[in-house]
mmCIF file of C-alpha atoms in Angstrom:
data_model
loop_
_atom_site.group_PDB
_atom_site.id
_atom_site.type_symbol
_atom_site.label_atom_id
_atom_site.label_comp_id
_atom_site.label_asym_id
_atom_site.label_seq_id
_atom_site.Cartn_x
_atom_site.Cartn_y
_atom_site.Cartn_z
ATOM 1 C CA MET A 130 -181.440 -123.579 -70.510
ATOM 2 C CA ASN A 131 -183.645 -126.883 -70.817
ATOM 3 C CA ILE A 132 -183.317 -127.426 -67.186
ATOM 4 C CA ILE A 133 -184.457 -123.941 -66.123
ATOM 5 C CA MET A 134 -187.402 -124.191 -68.578
ATOM 6 C CA PHE A 135 -188.594 -127.516 -67.283
ATOM 7 C CA ARG A 136 -188.326 -126.209 -63.699
ATOM 8 C CA MET A 137 -190.458 -122.856 -64.507
ATOM 9 C CA GLY A 138 -193.502 -125.080 -65.309
ATOM 10 C CA LYS A 139 -195.709 -124.682 -68.268
ATOM 11 C CA GLU A 140 -197.398 -121.507 -67.750
ATOM 12 C CA LYS A 141 -194.000 -119.648 -66.864
ATOM 13 C CA ARG A 142 -192.632 -121.133 -69.821
ATOM 14 C CA ARG A 143 -195.265 -119.775 -72.298
ATOM 15 C CA LYS A 144 -194.746 -116.466 -70.918
ATOM 16 C CA LEU A 145 -191.178 -116.588 -71.383
ATOM 17 C CA GLN A 146 -191.863 -117.792 -75.063
ATOM 18 C CA ALA A 147 -194.127 -114.803 -75.651
ATOM 19 C CA ILE A 148 -191.587 -112.509 -74.392
ATOM 20 C CA ILE A 149 -188.690 -113.856 -76.604
ATOM 21 C CA LEU A 150 -191.340 -113.881 -79.602
ATOM 22 C CA ASN A 151 -192.217 -110.310 -79.069
ATOM 23 C CA MET A 152 -188.498 -109.228 -78.861
ATOM 24 C CA ALA A 153 -187.810 -110.981 -82.099
ATOM 25 C CA VAL A 154 -190.659 -109.279 -83.834
ATOM 26 C CA LEU A 155 -189.606 -105.845 -82.504
ATOM 27 C CA THR A 156 -186.009 -106.652 -83.617
ATOM 28 C CA PHE A 157 -187.188 -107.386 -87.186
ATOM 29 C CA LEU A 158 -189.318 -104.350 -87.211
ATOM 30 C CA LEU A 159 -186.126 -102.189 -86.241
ATOM 31 C CA LEU A 160 -184.040 -103.854 -88.718
ATOM 32 C CA ALA A 161 -186.490 -103.448 -91.435
ATOM 33 C CA SER A 162 -186.601 -99.514 -90.777
ATOM 34 C CA CYS A 163 -186.235 -97.247 -93.540
ATOM 35 C CA SER A 164 -183.058 -94.734 -93.613
ATOM 36 C CA PRO A 165 -183.060 -90.888 -94.153
ATOM 37 C CA VAL A 166 -182.242 -89.647 -97.347
ATOM 38 C CA TYR A 167 -180.409 -86.552 -98.383
ATOM 39 C CA TYR A 168 -180.879 -85.935 -102.073
ATOM 40 C CA GLY A 169 -183.617 -86.779 -104.765
ATOM 41 C CA PRO A 170 -183.321 -85.517 -108.343
ATOM 42 C CA SER A 171 -185.801 -82.746 -109.528
ATOM 43 C CA ALA A 172 -187.662 -82.936 -112.598
ATOM 44 C CA PRO A 173 -185.933 -82.409 -115.790
ATOM 45 C CA VAL A 174 -186.364 -79.306 -117.588
ATOM 46 C CA LEU A 175 -186.269 -78.716 -121.554
ATOM 47 C CA SER A 176 -187.410 -75.518 -123.179
ATOM 48 C CA GLY A 177 -187.908 -76.594 -126.570
ATOM 49 C CA PHE A 178 -187.237 -72.749 -127.728
ATOM 50 C CA GLU A 179 -187.224 -71.850 -131.223
ATOM 51 C CA GLU A 180 -186.830 -67.978 -131.273
ATOM 52 C CA LYS A 181 -186.347 -65.004 -129.423
ATOM 53 C CA GLY A 182 -189.324 -63.953 -127.210
ATOM 54 C CA ASP A 183 -190.229 -67.791 -126.457
ATOM 55 C CA VAL A 184 -191.639 -68.113 -123.037
ATOM 56 C CA SER A 185 -192.259 -71.134 -121.153
ATOM 57 C CA ILE A 186 -193.826 -71.813 -117.670
ATOM 58 C CA THR A 187 -194.110 -75.426 -116.324
ATOM 59 C CA ALA A 188 -195.588 -76.591 -113.140
ATOM 60 C CA GLY A 189 -195.966 -80.163 -111.797
ATOM 61 C CA ALA A 190 -196.304 -82.664 -108.939
ATOM 62 C CA GLY A 191 -193.798 -85.494 -108.694
ATOM 63 C CA TYR A 192 -192.568 -88.508 -106.792
ATOM 64 C CA SER A 193 -189.188 -89.460 -106.043
ATOM 65 C CA ASP A 194 -187.784 -92.912 -104.702
ATOM 66 C CA ARG A 195 -184.965 -95.129 -104.842
ATOM 67 C CA ILE A 196 -184.912 -98.008 -107.201
ATOM 68 C CA ARG A 197 -182.410 -100.612 -106.984
ATOM 69 C CA SER A 198 -183.056 -101.966 -110.428
ATOM 70 C CA ILE A 199 -181.723 -98.921 -112.329
ATOM 71 C CA GLU A 200 -178.374 -98.733 -110.075
ATOM 72 C CA PHE A 201 -175.275 -99.712 -112.483
ATOM 73 C CA PHE A 202 -172.599 -97.864 -110.867
ATOM 74 C CA GLY A 203 -170.879 -100.049 -107.812
ATOM 75 C CA ARG A 204 -173.862 -102.211 -107.129
ATOM 76 C CA GLU A 205 -175.433 -105.299 -109.024
ATOM 77 C CA PRO A 206 -179.056 -104.644 -110.555
ATOM 78 C CA ASN A 207 -181.882 -105.749 -108.124
ATOM 79 C CA ALA A 208 -179.553 -105.873 -105.297
ATOM 80 C CA PRO A 209 -181.667 -105.419 -101.864
ATOM 81 C CA ALA A 210 -181.573 -102.065 -100.583
ATOM 82 C CA PRO A 211 -179.360 -102.155 -97.344
ATOM 83 C CA ASP A 212 -181.828 -100.485 -95.091
ATOM 84 C CA GLY A 213 -185.056 -102.130 -96.511
ATOM 85 C CA GLY A 214 -187.396 -99.218 -95.986
ATOM 86 C CA ASP A 215 -189.655 -96.868 -98.151
ATOM 87 C CA THR A 216 -187.730 -93.944 -99.023
ATOM 88 C CA SER A 217 -190.213 -92.242 -101.225
ATOM 89 C CA LEU A 218 -190.733 -88.564 -101.235
ATOM 90 C CA GLU A 219 -193.676 -86.263 -102.951
ATOM 91 C CA GLY A 220 -192.731 -82.857 -104.318
ATOM 92 C CA ALA A 221 -193.715 -79.983 -106.653
ATOM 93 C CA ASP A 222 -191.815 -78.205 -109.060
ATOM 94 C CA LEU A 223 -192.093 -74.849 -111.018
ATOM 95 C CA SER A 224 -189.897 -73.839 -113.983
ATOM 96 C CA VAL A 225 -189.824 -70.360 -115.900
ATOM 97 C CA ALA A 226 -187.779 -69.711 -119.028
ATOM 98 C CA PHE A 227 -187.304 -66.891 -121.460
ATOM 99 C CA SER A 228 -185.297 -66.053 -124.549
ATOM 100 C CA PRO A 229 -184.490 -62.513 -124.816
ATOM 101 C CA ILE A 230 -182.693 -63.049 -128.029
ATOM 102 C CA ASP A 231 -182.196 -65.813 -130.593
ATOM 103 C CA HIS A 232 -180.348 -68.807 -129.403
ATOM 104 C CA LEU A 233 -180.067 -67.850 -125.816
ATOM 105 C CA PHE A 234 -182.299 -68.293 -122.836
ATOM 106 C CA LEU A 235 -182.556 -67.792 -119.126
ATOM 107 C CA GLN A 236 -184.398 -70.109 -116.786
ATOM 108 C CA TYR A 237 -185.510 -70.517 -113.105
ATOM 109 C CA ASN A 238 -186.361 -73.682 -111.102
ATOM 110 C CA LEU A 239 -187.877 -74.167 -107.859
ATOM 111 C CA SER A 240 -188.414 -77.644 -106.356
ATOM 112 C CA TYR A 241 -189.888 -78.873 -102.973
ATOM 113 C CA PHE A 242 -189.916 -82.223 -101.920
ATOM 114 C CA TYR A 243 -191.562 -83.768 -98.544
ATOM 115 C CA GLY A 244 -191.611 -87.231 -97.220
ATOM 116 C CA ASP A 245 -192.725 -89.167 -94.358
ATOM 117 C CA GLU A 246 -190.870 -92.677 -94.482
ATOM 118 C CA THR A 247 -192.456 -95.834 -93.298
ATOM 119 C CA ASN A 248 -191.037 -99.227 -92.343
ATOM 120 C CA SER A 249 -191.034 -101.718 -94.828
ATOM 121 C CA ASN A 250 -194.301 -103.322 -93.352
ATOM 122 C CA GLY A 251 -196.152 -99.960 -93.785
ATOM 123 C CA SER A 252 -196.339 -98.927 -89.987
ATOM 124 C CA ALA A 253 -195.658 -95.387 -88.731
ATOM 125 C CA GLU A 254 -192.895 -93.424 -90.069
ATOM 126 C CA ARG A 255 -189.533 -93.250 -88.519
ATOM 127 C CA TYR A 256 -188.073 -90.226 -90.536
ATOM 128 C CA SER A 257 -189.738 -87.367 -91.938
ATOM 129 C CA GLY A 258 -188.097 -84.432 -94.100
ATOM 130 C CA ASN A 259 -188.272 -81.726 -96.540
ATOM 131 C CA ALA A 260 -186.092 -80.116 -99.027
ATOM 132 C CA LEU A 261 -186.255 -76.921 -100.931
ATOM 133 C CA PHE A 262 -184.241 -76.259 -103.725
ATOM 134 C CA GLN A 263 -184.068 -73.397 -106.409
ATOM 135 C CA ASN A 264 -181.561 -72.836 -109.383
ATOM 136 C CA VAL A 265 -181.098 -70.687 -112.289
ATOM 137 C CA GLY A 266 -179.633 -71.441 -115.623
ATOM 138 C CA ILE A 267 -178.217 -69.893 -118.924
ATOM 139 C CA GLY A 268 -178.506 -71.697 -122.133
ATOM 140 C CA TRP A 269 -178.044 -72.015 -125.771
ATOM 141 C CA TYR A 270 -180.312 -73.453 -128.266
ATOM 142 C CA ASN A 271 -180.413 -74.073 -132.027
ATOM 143 C CA MET A 272 -183.170 -75.461 -134.513
ATOM 144 C CA MET A 273 -181.329 -78.250 -136.338
ATOM 145 C CA SER A 274 -184.487 -78.716 -138.610
ATOM 146 C CA GLU A 275 -188.061 -77.644 -138.713
ATOM 147 C CA ASN A 276 -189.043 -79.870 -135.965
ATOM 148 C CA ILE A 277 -185.718 -80.605 -134.132
ATOM 149 C CA SER A 278 -183.900 -78.338 -131.657
ATOM 150 C CA TRP A 279 -180.850 -78.792 -129.479
ATOM 151 C CA GLU A 280 -179.989 -77.038 -126.140
ATOM 152 C CA ASN A 281 -177.457 -76.701 -123.587
ATOM 153 C CA THR A 282 -177.521 -75.370 -120.160
ATOM 154 C CA LEU A 283 -175.286 -74.208 -117.558
ATOM 155 C CA THR A 284 -176.976 -74.384 -114.100
ATOM 156 C CA PHE A 285 -176.434 -73.268 -110.575
ATOM 157 C CA GLY A 286 -178.568 -73.680 -107.457
ATOM 158 C CA ARG A 287 -178.785 -73.870 -103.731
ATOM 159 C CA GLY A 288 -181.054 -75.692 -101.222
ATOM 160 C CA ARG A 289 -181.771 -76.630 -97.880
ATOM 161 C CA ILE A 290 -182.851 -80.048 -96.325
ATOM 162 C CA ASP A 291 -184.231 -80.847 -92.976
ATOM 163 C CA VAL A 292 -184.833 -84.409 -91.705
ATOM 164 C CA ASP A 293 -186.540 -85.154 -88.610
ATOM 165 C CA SER A 294 -186.917 -88.460 -86.476
ATOM 166 C CA ARG A 295 -189.754 -89.477 -84.024
ATOM 167 C CA PHE A 296 -187.009 -89.546 -81.687
ATOM 168 C CA ASN A 297 -187.025 -85.824 -81.485
ATOM 169 C CA GLU A 298 -183.895 -85.700 -83.378
ATOM 170 C CA GLU A 299 -183.040 -83.511 -86.379
ATOM 171 C CA LEU A 300 -180.247 -82.700 -89.024
ATOM 172 C CA ASP A 301 -180.289 -79.618 -91.147
ATOM 173 C CA ALA A 302 -177.882 -78.811 -94.068
ATOM 174 C CA SER A 303 -177.656 -76.698 -97.011
ATOM 175 C CA LEU A 304 -176.870 -77.810 -100.768
ATOM 176 C CA VAL A 305 -175.190 -76.311 -103.643
ATOM 177 C CA LYS A 306 -175.324 -77.924 -106.939
ATOM 178 C CA TYR A 307 -173.876 -76.740 -110.275
ATOM 179 C CA GLY A 308 -173.636 -78.588 -113.342
ATOM 180 C CA VAL A 309 -174.048 -78.803 -117.328
ATOM 181 C CA GLN A 310 -176.895 -80.498 -119.289
ATOM 182 C CA SER A 311 -177.776 -81.101 -122.897
ATOM 183 C CA GLY A 312 -181.033 -82.023 -124.654
ATOM 184 C CA LEU A 313 -182.385 -82.861 -128.032
ATOM 185 C CA PHE A 314 -186.242 -81.819 -128.623
ATOM 186 C CA TYR A 315 -188.787 -83.178 -131.287
ATOM 187 C CA LYS A 316 -191.643 -80.813 -131.679
ATOM 188 C CA LYS A 317 -195.041 -80.913 -133.684
ATOM 189 C CA LYS A 318 -197.952 -78.706 -133.060
ATOM 190 C CA ILE A 319 -199.731 -80.853 -130.329
ATOM 191 C CA MET A 320 -196.764 -83.131 -129.173
ATOM 192 C CA GLU A 321 -193.380 -82.732 -128.144
ATOM 193 C CA LEU A 322 -190.695 -85.258 -126.886
ATOM 194 C CA GLY A 323 -187.236 -84.738 -125.693
ATOM 195 C CA GLY A 324 -184.378 -86.548 -123.934
ATOM 196 C CA ILE A 325 -181.972 -84.587 -121.887
ATOM 197 C CA LEU A 326 -178.421 -85.636 -119.861
ATOM 198 C CA GLY A 327 -177.259 -83.780 -117.189
ATOM 199 C CA LEU A 328 -173.770 -83.980 -115.201
ATOM 200 C CA SER A 329 -173.619 -81.920 -112.040
ATOM 201 C CA LYS A 330 -171.736 -81.773 -108.671
ATOM 202 C CA ILE A 331 -173.568 -81.419 -105.477
ATOM 203 C CA LYS A 332 -171.694 -80.338 -102.059
ATOM 204 C CA TYR A 333 -173.430 -80.147 -98.450
ATOM 205 C CA ASP A 334 -172.407 -77.348 -96.156
ATOM 206 C CA ASP A 335 -173.861 -75.741 -92.879
ATOM 207 C CA ILE A 336 -174.593 -79.349 -91.402
ATOM 208 C CA GLU A 337 -175.923 -79.142 -88.189
ATOM 209 C CA GLY A 338 -178.015 -81.043 -85.517
ATOM 210 C CA VAL A 339 -178.279 -84.655 -83.874
ATOM 211 C CA LEU A 340 -179.523 -87.444 -85.759
ATOM 212 C CA GLU A 341 -178.568 -91.270 -85.666
ATOM 213 C CA PHE A 342 -179.320 -94.141 -87.541
ATOM 214 C CA ARG A 343 -178.239 -97.573 -86.651
ATOM 215 C CA GLY A 344 -175.733 -96.204 -84.358
ATOM 216 C CA VAL A 345 -174.112 -94.014 -86.844
ATOM 217 C CA ASP A 346 -174.092 -90.354 -86.474
ATOM 218 C CA GLN A 347 -175.635 -88.894 -89.622
ATOM 219 C CA VAL A 348 -174.298 -85.427 -88.944
ATOM 220 C CA SER A 349 -170.636 -86.933 -89.149
ATOM 221 C CA TYR A 350 -171.795 -89.237 -92.182
ATOM 222 C CA LEU A 351 -172.926 -86.448 -94.370
ATOM 223 C CA LYS A 352 -169.878 -84.196 -93.498
ATOM 224 C CA ASN A 353 -167.757 -87.309 -94.512
ATOM 225 C CA ASN A 354 -169.890 -87.543 -97.827
ATOM 226 C CA ASP A 355 -170.379 -83.958 -98.644
ATOM 227 C CA GLU A 356 -169.577 -84.071 -102.412
ATOM 228 C CA HIS A 357 -170.783 -85.987 -104.834
ATOM 229 C CA LEU A 358 -170.886 -86.241 -108.992
ATOM 230 C CA LEU A 359 -173.953 -87.025 -110.433
ATOM 231 C CA LEU A 360 -174.967 -88.320 -113.852
ATOM 232 C CA GLU A 361 -178.713 -87.536 -114.737
ATOM 233 C CA PRO A 362 -180.281 -88.687 -117.928
ATOM 234 C CA GLY A 363 -183.822 -87.975 -118.204
ATOM 235 C CA PHE A 364 -186.958 -87.479 -120.871
ATOM 236 C CA VAL A 365 -189.996 -84.949 -121.234
ATOM 237 C CA PHE A 366 -193.078 -85.679 -122.874
ATOM 238 C CA ARG A 367 -195.895 -83.047 -123.858
ATOM 239 C CA ILE A 368 -199.202 -83.298 -125.687
ATOM 240 C CA GLY A 369 -202.109 -80.934 -125.838
ATOM 241 C CA HIS A 370 -202.812 -77.525 -127.497
ATOM 242 C CA GLU A 371 -200.144 -75.496 -129.151
ATOM 243 C CA ASN A 372 -199.927 -73.142 -126.124
ATOM 244 C CA ILE A 373 -200.978 -75.567 -123.165
ATOM 245 C CA LYS A 374 -199.943 -79.115 -123.134
ATOM 246 C CA PHE A 375 -199.830 -81.874 -120.467
ATOM 247 C CA GLN A 376 -196.356 -82.773 -119.381
ATOM 248 C CA VAL A 377 -194.818 -86.095 -118.119
ATOM 249 C CA ALA A 378 -191.159 -85.758 -117.073
ATOM 250 C CA ALA A 379 -188.868 -88.357 -115.535
ATOM 251 C CA ASN A 380 -185.012 -88.799 -114.676
ATOM 252 C CA THR A 381 -182.608 -90.904 -112.911
ATOM 253 C CA SER A 382 -179.668 -89.815 -110.934
ATOM 254 C CA PHE A 383 -176.457 -91.832 -110.778
ATOM 255 C CA ASN A 384 -174.006 -91.198 -108.050
ATOM 256 C CA LEU A 385 -170.604 -91.346 -109.760
ATOM 257 C CA ILE A 386 -168.661 -91.248 -106.378
ATOM 258 C CA GLU A 387 -170.579 -93.238 -103.816
ATOM 259 C CA SER A 388 -173.220 -95.510 -105.308
ATOM 260 C CA ASP A 389 -174.585 -96.078 -101.689
ATOM 261 C CA PHE A 390 -175.002 -92.664 -100.730
ATOM 262 C CA ARG A 391 -178.262 -92.073 -98.936
ATOM 263 C CA GLN A 392 -180.136 -90.530 -101.781
ATOM 264 C CA ASN A 393 -183.390 -91.479 -104.141
ATOM 265 C CA ASN A 394 -182.443 -92.114 -107.766
ATOM 266 C CA PHE A 395 -185.742 -91.914 -109.520
ATOM 267 C CA ASN A 396 -188.150 -88.770 -110.033
ATOM 268 C CA ILE A 397 -191.338 -88.555 -111.987
ATOM 269 C CA SER A 398 -193.480 -85.611 -112.555
ATOM 270 C CA PHE A 399 -196.762 -84.970 -113.941
ATOM 271 C CA GLY A 400 -197.880 -81.276 -114.826
ATOM 272 C CA ALA A 401 -198.736 -78.681 -117.638
ATOM 273 C CA GLN A 402 -196.605 -76.387 -119.763
ATOM 274 C CA PHE A 403 -197.842 -72.957 -120.944
ATOM 275 C CA ALA A 404 -195.821 -71.649 -123.757
ATOM 276 C CA PHE A 405 -196.164 -68.584 -125.919
ATOM 277 C CA ASN A 406 -194.125 -66.083 -127.734
ATOM 278 C CA ALA A 407 -193.876 -62.582 -125.883
ATOM 279 C CA HIS A 408 -193.363 -60.645 -129.246
ATOM 280 C CA ASN A 409 -196.509 -62.159 -130.931
ATOM 281 C CA LEU A 410 -198.422 -60.746 -127.990
ATOM 282 C CA LYS A 411 -197.863 -57.026 -128.955
#
């Protein structure tokens, strides 16, 4: 190689060095590219109901990401992400809950996520996608004291994800999620704080399309990793008027089956809750 470089002369040698340098930079950018993600936790929901007729309507905008420092299952904290890219998603959520009789409530939740993922150096996106998820729940609540309520909920939902790449590839899949969650809620007139713990199973089906990442067929990847068990703790904080409050809600998602599954594990949402008792409006 040294003999060839010597014979080329200084000018050709500089051109070859520039080509090699550009190829090295391009290779680094490709290796730093982010990966597609197929799941992100929705904002946690706590009604905080006290009696029949209670109604809660909550809406918010959120942010979902993968944070390595909070992964405790199958990976050391602060370990580097295997694909090194930005997997953040933006979203919106809506929740409506109603208590028709004492100790029983029904709820409906709608979540939407959208993301244009970028390389780790902030350059143009490689993957983009969106997801729409809705679920229903039936729950039981009880006032343990004047200011503390306890509630448990069974949930079932379905959703659809769509992932696209700038190489004109696409992956579509349906998602089913069902589980249980339990929460404690502390209530005052202008402030509320609650903690929640959920255990859910998700399953993907109707997986279609053509999408490749680093030589791996993502359709086959998702078909081979189509069931997961998730542990999702979170909190809800509200402050404001008796009937209208500003809300901050956040939760994490720990995959108990496959810690390296392509998913986000953190969600934070900012919004507002409108709460009232329907019977008091008469």
